[in-house]
CSV table of C-alpha atoms in Angstrom, one decimal:
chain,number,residue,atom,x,y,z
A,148,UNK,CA,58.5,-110.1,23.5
A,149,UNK,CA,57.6,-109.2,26.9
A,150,UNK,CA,54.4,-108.2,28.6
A,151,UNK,CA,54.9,-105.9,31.8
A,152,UNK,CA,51.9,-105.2,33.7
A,153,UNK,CA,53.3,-102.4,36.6
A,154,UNK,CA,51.0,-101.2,39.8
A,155,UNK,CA,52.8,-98.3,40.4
A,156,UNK,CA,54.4,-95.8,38.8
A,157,UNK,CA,57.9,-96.4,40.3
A,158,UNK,CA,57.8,-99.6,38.8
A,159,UNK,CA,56.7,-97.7,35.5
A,160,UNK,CA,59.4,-95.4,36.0
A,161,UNK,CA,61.8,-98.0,36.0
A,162,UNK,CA,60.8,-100.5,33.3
A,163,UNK,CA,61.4,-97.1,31.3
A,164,UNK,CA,64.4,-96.6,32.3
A,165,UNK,CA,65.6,-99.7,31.6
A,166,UNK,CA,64.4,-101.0,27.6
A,167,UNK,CA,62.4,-99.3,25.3
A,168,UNK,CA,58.7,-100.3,25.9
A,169,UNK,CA,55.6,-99.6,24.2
A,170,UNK,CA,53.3,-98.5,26.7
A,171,UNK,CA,49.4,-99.3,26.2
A,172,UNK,CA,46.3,-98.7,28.0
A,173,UNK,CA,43.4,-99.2,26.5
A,174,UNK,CA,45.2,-100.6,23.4
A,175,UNK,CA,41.9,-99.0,21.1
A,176,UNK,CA,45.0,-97.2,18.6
A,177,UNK,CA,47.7,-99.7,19.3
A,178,UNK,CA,46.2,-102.8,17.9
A,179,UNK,CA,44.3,-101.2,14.9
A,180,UNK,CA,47.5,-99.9,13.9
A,181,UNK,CA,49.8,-102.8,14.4
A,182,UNK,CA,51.1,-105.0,11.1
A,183,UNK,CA,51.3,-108.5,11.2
A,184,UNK,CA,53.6,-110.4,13.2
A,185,UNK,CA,55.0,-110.5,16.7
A,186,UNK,CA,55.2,-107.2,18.3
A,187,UNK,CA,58.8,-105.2,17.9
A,188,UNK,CA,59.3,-103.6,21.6
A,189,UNK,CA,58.0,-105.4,24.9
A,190,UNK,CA,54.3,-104.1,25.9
A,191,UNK,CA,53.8,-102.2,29.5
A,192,UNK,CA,50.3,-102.4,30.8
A,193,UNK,CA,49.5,-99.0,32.8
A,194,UNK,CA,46.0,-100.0,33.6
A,195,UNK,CA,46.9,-101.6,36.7
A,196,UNK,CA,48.4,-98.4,38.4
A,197,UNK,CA,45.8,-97.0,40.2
A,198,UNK,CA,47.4,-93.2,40.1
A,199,UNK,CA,47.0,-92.9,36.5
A,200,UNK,CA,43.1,-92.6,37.0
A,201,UNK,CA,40.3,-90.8,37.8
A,202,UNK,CA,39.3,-87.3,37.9
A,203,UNK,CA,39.8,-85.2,40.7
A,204,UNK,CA,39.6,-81.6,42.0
A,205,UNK,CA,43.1,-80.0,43.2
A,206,UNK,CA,42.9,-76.5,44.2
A,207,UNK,CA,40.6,-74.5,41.7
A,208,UNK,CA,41.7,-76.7,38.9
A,209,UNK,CA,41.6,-80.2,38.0
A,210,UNK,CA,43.5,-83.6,37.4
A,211,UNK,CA,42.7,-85.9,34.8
A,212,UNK,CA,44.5,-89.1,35.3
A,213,UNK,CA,46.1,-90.4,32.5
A,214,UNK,CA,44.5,-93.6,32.1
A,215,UNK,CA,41.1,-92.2,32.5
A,216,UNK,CA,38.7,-93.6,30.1
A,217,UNK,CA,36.3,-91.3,28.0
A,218,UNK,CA,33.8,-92.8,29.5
A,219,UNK,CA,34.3,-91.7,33.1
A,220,UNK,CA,34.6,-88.2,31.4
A,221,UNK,CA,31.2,-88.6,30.3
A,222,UNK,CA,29.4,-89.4,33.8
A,223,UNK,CA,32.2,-87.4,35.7
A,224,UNK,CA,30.0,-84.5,37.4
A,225,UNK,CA,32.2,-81.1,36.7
A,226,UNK,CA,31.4,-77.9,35.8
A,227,UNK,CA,29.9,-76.5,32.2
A,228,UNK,CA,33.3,-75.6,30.8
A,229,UNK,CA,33.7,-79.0,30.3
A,230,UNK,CA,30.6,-80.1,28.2
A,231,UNK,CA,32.5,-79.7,25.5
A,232,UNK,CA,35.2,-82.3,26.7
A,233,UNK,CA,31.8,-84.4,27.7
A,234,UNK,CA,30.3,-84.2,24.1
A,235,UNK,CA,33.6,-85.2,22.2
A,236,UNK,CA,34.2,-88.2,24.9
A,237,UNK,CA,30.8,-89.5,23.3
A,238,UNK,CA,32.1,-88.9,19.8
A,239,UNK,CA,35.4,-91.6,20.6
A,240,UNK,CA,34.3,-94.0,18.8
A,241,UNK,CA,31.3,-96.9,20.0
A,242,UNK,CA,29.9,-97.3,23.5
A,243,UNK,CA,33.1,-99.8,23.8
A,244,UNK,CA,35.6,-97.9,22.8
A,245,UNK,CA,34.7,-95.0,25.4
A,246,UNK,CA,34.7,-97.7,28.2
A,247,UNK,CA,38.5,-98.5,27.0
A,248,UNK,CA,39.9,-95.7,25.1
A,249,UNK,CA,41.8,-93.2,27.6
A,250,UNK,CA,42.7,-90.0,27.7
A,251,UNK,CA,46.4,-90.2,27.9
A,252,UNK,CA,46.1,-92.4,24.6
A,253,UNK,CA,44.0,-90.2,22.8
A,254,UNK,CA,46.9,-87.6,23.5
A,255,UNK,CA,50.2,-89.9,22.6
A,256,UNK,CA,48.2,-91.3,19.5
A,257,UNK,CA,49.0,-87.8,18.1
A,258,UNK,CA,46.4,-88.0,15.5
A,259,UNK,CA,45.1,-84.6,13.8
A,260,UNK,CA,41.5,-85.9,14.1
A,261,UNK,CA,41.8,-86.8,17.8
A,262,UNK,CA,38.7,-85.8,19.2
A,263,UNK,CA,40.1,-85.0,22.7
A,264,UNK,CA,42.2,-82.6,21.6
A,265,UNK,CA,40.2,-79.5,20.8
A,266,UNK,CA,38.2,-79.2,24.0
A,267,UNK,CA,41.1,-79.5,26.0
A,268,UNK,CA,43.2,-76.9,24.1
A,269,UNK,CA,40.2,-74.7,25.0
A,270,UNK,CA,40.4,-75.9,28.7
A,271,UNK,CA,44.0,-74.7,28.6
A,272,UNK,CA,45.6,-77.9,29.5
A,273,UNK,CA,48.5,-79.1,30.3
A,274,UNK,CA,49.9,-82.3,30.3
A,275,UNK,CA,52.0,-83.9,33.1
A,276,UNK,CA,55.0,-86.2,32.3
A,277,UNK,CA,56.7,-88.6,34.7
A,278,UNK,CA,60.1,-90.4,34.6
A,279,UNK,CA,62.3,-91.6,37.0
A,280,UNK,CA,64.3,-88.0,36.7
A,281,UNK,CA,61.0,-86.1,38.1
A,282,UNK,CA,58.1,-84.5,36.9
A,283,UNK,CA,57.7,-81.6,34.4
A,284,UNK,CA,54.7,-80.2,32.9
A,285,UNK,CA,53.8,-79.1,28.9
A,286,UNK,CA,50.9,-77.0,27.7
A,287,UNK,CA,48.9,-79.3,25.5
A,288,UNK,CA,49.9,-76.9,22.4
A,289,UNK,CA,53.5,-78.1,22.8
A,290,UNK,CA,52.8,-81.8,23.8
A,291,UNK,CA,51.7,-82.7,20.6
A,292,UNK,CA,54.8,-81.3,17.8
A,293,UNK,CA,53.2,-83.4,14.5
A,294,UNK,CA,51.3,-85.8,12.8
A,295,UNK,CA,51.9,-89.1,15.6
A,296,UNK,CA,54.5,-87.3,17.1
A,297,UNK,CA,54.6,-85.8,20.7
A,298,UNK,CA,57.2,-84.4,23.0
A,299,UNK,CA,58.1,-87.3,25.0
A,300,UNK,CA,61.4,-88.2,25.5
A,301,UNK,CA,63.0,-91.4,26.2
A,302,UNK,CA,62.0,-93.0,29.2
A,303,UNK,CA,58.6,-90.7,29.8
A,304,UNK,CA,55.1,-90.9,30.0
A,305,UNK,CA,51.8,-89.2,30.4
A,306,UNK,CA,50.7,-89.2,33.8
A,307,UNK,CA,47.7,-86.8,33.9
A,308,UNK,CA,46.3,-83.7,32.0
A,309,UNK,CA,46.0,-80.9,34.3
A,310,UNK,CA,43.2,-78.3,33.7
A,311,UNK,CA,44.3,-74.8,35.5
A,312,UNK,CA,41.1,-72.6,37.4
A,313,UNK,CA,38.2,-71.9,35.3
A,314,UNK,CA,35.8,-68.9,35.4
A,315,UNK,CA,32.9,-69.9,37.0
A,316,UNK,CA,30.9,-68.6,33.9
A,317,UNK,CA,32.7,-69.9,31.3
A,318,UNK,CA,30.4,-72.7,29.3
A,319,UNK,CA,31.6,-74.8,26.1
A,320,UNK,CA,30.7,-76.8,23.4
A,321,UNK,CA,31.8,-78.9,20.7
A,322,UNK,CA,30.8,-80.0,17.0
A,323,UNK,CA,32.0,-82.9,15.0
A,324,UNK,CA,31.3,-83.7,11.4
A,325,UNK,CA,31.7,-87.1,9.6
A,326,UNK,CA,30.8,-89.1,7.0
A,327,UNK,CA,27.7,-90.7,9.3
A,328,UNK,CA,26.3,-90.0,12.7
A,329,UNK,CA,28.1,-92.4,15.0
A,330,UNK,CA,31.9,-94.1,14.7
A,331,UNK,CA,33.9,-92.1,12.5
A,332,UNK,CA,37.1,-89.9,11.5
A,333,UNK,CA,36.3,-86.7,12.0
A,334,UNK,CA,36.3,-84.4,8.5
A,335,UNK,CA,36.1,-81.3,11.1
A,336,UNK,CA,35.9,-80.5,14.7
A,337,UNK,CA,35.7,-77.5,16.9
A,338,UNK,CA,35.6,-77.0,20.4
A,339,UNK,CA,35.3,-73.4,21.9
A,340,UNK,CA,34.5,-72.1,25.7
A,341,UNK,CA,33.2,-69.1,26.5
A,342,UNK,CA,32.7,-66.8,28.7
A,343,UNK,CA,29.7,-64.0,28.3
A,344,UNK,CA,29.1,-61.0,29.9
A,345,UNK,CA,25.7,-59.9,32.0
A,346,UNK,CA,24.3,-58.9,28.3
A,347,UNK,CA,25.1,-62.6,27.2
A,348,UNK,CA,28.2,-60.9,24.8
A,349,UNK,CA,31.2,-62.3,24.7
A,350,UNK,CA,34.3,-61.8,27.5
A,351,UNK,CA,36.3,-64.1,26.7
A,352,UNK,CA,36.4,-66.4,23.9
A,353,UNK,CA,38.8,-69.9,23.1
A,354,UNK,CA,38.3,-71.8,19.8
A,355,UNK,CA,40.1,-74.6,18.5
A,356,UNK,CA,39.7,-77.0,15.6
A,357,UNK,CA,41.4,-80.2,14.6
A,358,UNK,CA,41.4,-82.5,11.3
A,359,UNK,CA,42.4,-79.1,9.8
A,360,UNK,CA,45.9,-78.9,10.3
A,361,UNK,CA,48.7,-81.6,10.9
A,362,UNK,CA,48.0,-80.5,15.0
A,363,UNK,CA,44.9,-79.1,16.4
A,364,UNK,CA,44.9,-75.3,17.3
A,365,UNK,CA,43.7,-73.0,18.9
A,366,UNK,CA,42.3,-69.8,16.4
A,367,UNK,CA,44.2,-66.7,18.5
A,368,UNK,CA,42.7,-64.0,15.6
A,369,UNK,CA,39.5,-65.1,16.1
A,370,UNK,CA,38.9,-65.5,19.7
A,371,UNK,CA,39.9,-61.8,19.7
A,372,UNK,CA,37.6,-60.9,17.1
A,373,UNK,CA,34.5,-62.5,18.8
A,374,UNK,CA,34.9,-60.5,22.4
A,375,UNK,CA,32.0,-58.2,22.8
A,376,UNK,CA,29.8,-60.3,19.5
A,377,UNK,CA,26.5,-62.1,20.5
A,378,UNK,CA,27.6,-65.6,20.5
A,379,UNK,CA,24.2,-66.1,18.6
A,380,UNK,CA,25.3,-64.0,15.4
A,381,UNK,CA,28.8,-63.7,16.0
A,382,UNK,CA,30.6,-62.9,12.9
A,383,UNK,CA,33.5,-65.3,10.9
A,384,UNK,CA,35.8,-63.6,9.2
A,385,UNK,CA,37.7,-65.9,6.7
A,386,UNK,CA,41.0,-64.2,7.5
A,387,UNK,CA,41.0,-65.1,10.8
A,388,UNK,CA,41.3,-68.8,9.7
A,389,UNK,CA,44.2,-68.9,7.7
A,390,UNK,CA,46.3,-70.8,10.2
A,391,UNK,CA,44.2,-73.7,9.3
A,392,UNK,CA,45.8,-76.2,7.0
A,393,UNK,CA,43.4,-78.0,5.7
A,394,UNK,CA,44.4,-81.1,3.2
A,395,UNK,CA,42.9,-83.6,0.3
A,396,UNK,CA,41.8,-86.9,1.9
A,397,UNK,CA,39.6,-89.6,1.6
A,398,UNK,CA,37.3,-87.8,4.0
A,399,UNK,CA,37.1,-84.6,2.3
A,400,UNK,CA,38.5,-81.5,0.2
A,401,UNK,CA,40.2,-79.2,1.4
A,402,UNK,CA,37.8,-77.1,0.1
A,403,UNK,CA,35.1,-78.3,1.5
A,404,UNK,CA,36.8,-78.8,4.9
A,405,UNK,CA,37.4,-75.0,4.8
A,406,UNK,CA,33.5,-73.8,3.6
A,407,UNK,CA,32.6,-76.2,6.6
A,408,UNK,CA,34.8,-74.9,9.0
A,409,UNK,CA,33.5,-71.1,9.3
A,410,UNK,CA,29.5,-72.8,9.9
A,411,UNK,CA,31.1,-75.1,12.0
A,412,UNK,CA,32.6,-72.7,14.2
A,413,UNK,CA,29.2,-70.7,14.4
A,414,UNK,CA,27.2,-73.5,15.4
A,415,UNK,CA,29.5,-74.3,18.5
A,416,UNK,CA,29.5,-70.9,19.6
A,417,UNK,CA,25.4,-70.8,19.3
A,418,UNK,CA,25.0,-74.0,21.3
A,419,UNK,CA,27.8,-72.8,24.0
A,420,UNK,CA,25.5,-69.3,24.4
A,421,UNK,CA,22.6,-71.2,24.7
A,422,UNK,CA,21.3,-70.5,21.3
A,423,UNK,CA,21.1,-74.5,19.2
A,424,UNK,CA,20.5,-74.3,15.3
C-alpha cells in the first residue's frame, strides 16, 4: 500500500488518473468502517491542498471547499439561511469529530443518516467535481444515487459544494432525533428554509428529511402546501409524505420514524419562523 499526500489538485488529478486510490480527509467514516488487515487500494491525503478549503463568498452565492471541516461551518459568519447547515455541523458527532470530519466526506460517505445532507438540499446545492478531464457540476439531489453510493466516476473527486444566491429573508433550521442528546445515528432529521412574507406567512418553503429513505429528499408536495400557512401552525398533511421510505432498524420502526416525522417537521418550521416549542 501506498500513502499519497498531494498539495495541489493537479497532483490530485493525476494520482487519479493513474491507480485507483481511496481518497480520505478527515478519515472520521473511513477508519470506523475498515475490516482488519492492510488496506486494499493506496490512500490519498487531500488535507494538504489548500483549495479544497474554506468558505468563501463568490458572486451572490457561496463555495464550500471540500475539505472544509464542520467545525469551520460552525464559527463561519454567513447569513441565516444557513443556521440550519450551522446546527446539523454541531450534530456530527463529538467536539472532535467536527474539528476533523469534512464536508466533502460527509457527502461521498453516502450515508442515509448524514447529517449534512438535509440542510444543504434545502440550500440548493450543488456539488463540484474535478478530474484531470475538467470540471462539471451536480445538484446535490443527483450526487448522492443510493445507500454509500454517489455519482462519481472513475478518476473524480469532490472539490467544493456550491450554494447558488439566497433571498435575503430566507431563514432555516434543523431538528435531529436520536437515541440520546449528543453522538448519535440519527432516527430522523429535517432541515427546511424559509422564506416569509411581511405577515410572517410563508413565500417560499424547502423541506428535506434524511434517515427516512435510502437518500435524503427534499418533500416537493409539501413545500407547496405550506406557502401562504403561519410557519407557527402550519398544517402536515400525511399524504404529502409518502415519498418517504421509512425502514425497521435497530434505531427505530418504521412506524415510529413516520409518527415522528410529521412533529418533526413542525418543530423545524416553528423554530425557523421564530416560534421554538
Amino acid at each position: 500500500m501506498d500513502y499519497f499526500a498531494p498539495t495541489a489538485l493537479e497532483q490530485a488529478y493525476s494520482l487519479l488518473a493513474r491507480d485507483p486510490v481511496r481518497i480520505v480527509a478527515g478519515g472520521t467514516d473511513y477508519y470506523p468502517s475498515r475490516p482488519a488487515g492492510p488496506p486494499a487500494r493506496d490512500l490519498m491525503d487531500v488535507t494538504g491542498i489548500a483549495e479544497l478549503r474554506g468558505i468563501a463568498q463568490v458572486g451572490d452565492g457561496w463555495r464550500i471547499g471540500a475539505t472544509t471541516r464542520w467545525s469551520d461551518i460552525v464559527r463561519a459568519e454567513l447569513p441565516p439561511a444557513f443556521d440550519g447547515l450551522k446546527a446539523a455541523a454541531r450534530e456530527v458527532g463529538s467536539i472532535q469529530i467536527q474539528n476533523a470530519g469534512t464536508v466533502a466526506g460527509n457527502l461521498c460517505n453516502a450515508s442515509p443518516a448524514a447529517d449534512g445532507v438535509p440542510p444543504l438540499l434545502t440550500l440548493d446545492a450543488r456539488v463540484e467535481i474535478g478530474s484531470d478531464q475538467g470540471i462539471r457540476f451536480l445538484p446535490l439531489s443527483e450526487f448522492i444515487t443510493g445507500v454509500r453510493a454517489t455519482a462519481l466516476q472513475p478518476g473524480e473527486m469532490v472539490t467544493a459544494v456550491i450554494v447558488p444566491p439566497l433571498p435575503e429573508t430566507a431563514v432555516s433550521a434543523f431538528e435531529k432525533l436520536g437515541a440520546r442528546r449528543y453522538l448519535v445515528i440519527s432516527i430522523t432529521m429535517t432541515a427546511v428554509l424559509l422564506v416569509l412574507d411581511e405577515g410572517g406567512r410563508i413565500a417560499e418553503a424547502r423541506v428535506a428529511v434524511g434517515a427516512c429513505s435510502p437518500v435524503a429528499c427534499r418533500l416537493g408536495d409539501l413545500e407547496t402546501a405550506l406557502v401562504g400557512q403561519d410557519a407557527g401552525r402550519a398544517e402536515i398533511d400525511p399524504a404529502h409524505l409518502s415519498s418517504l421510505a421509512p425502514i425497521d432498524d435497530v434505531r427505530g420502526t418504521a412506524a415510529f420514524r413516520a409518527d415522528v416525522v410529521a412533529e418533526q417537521i413542525a418543530r423545524a418550521l416553528r423554530a425557523a419562523g421564530g416560534r421554538n416549542g
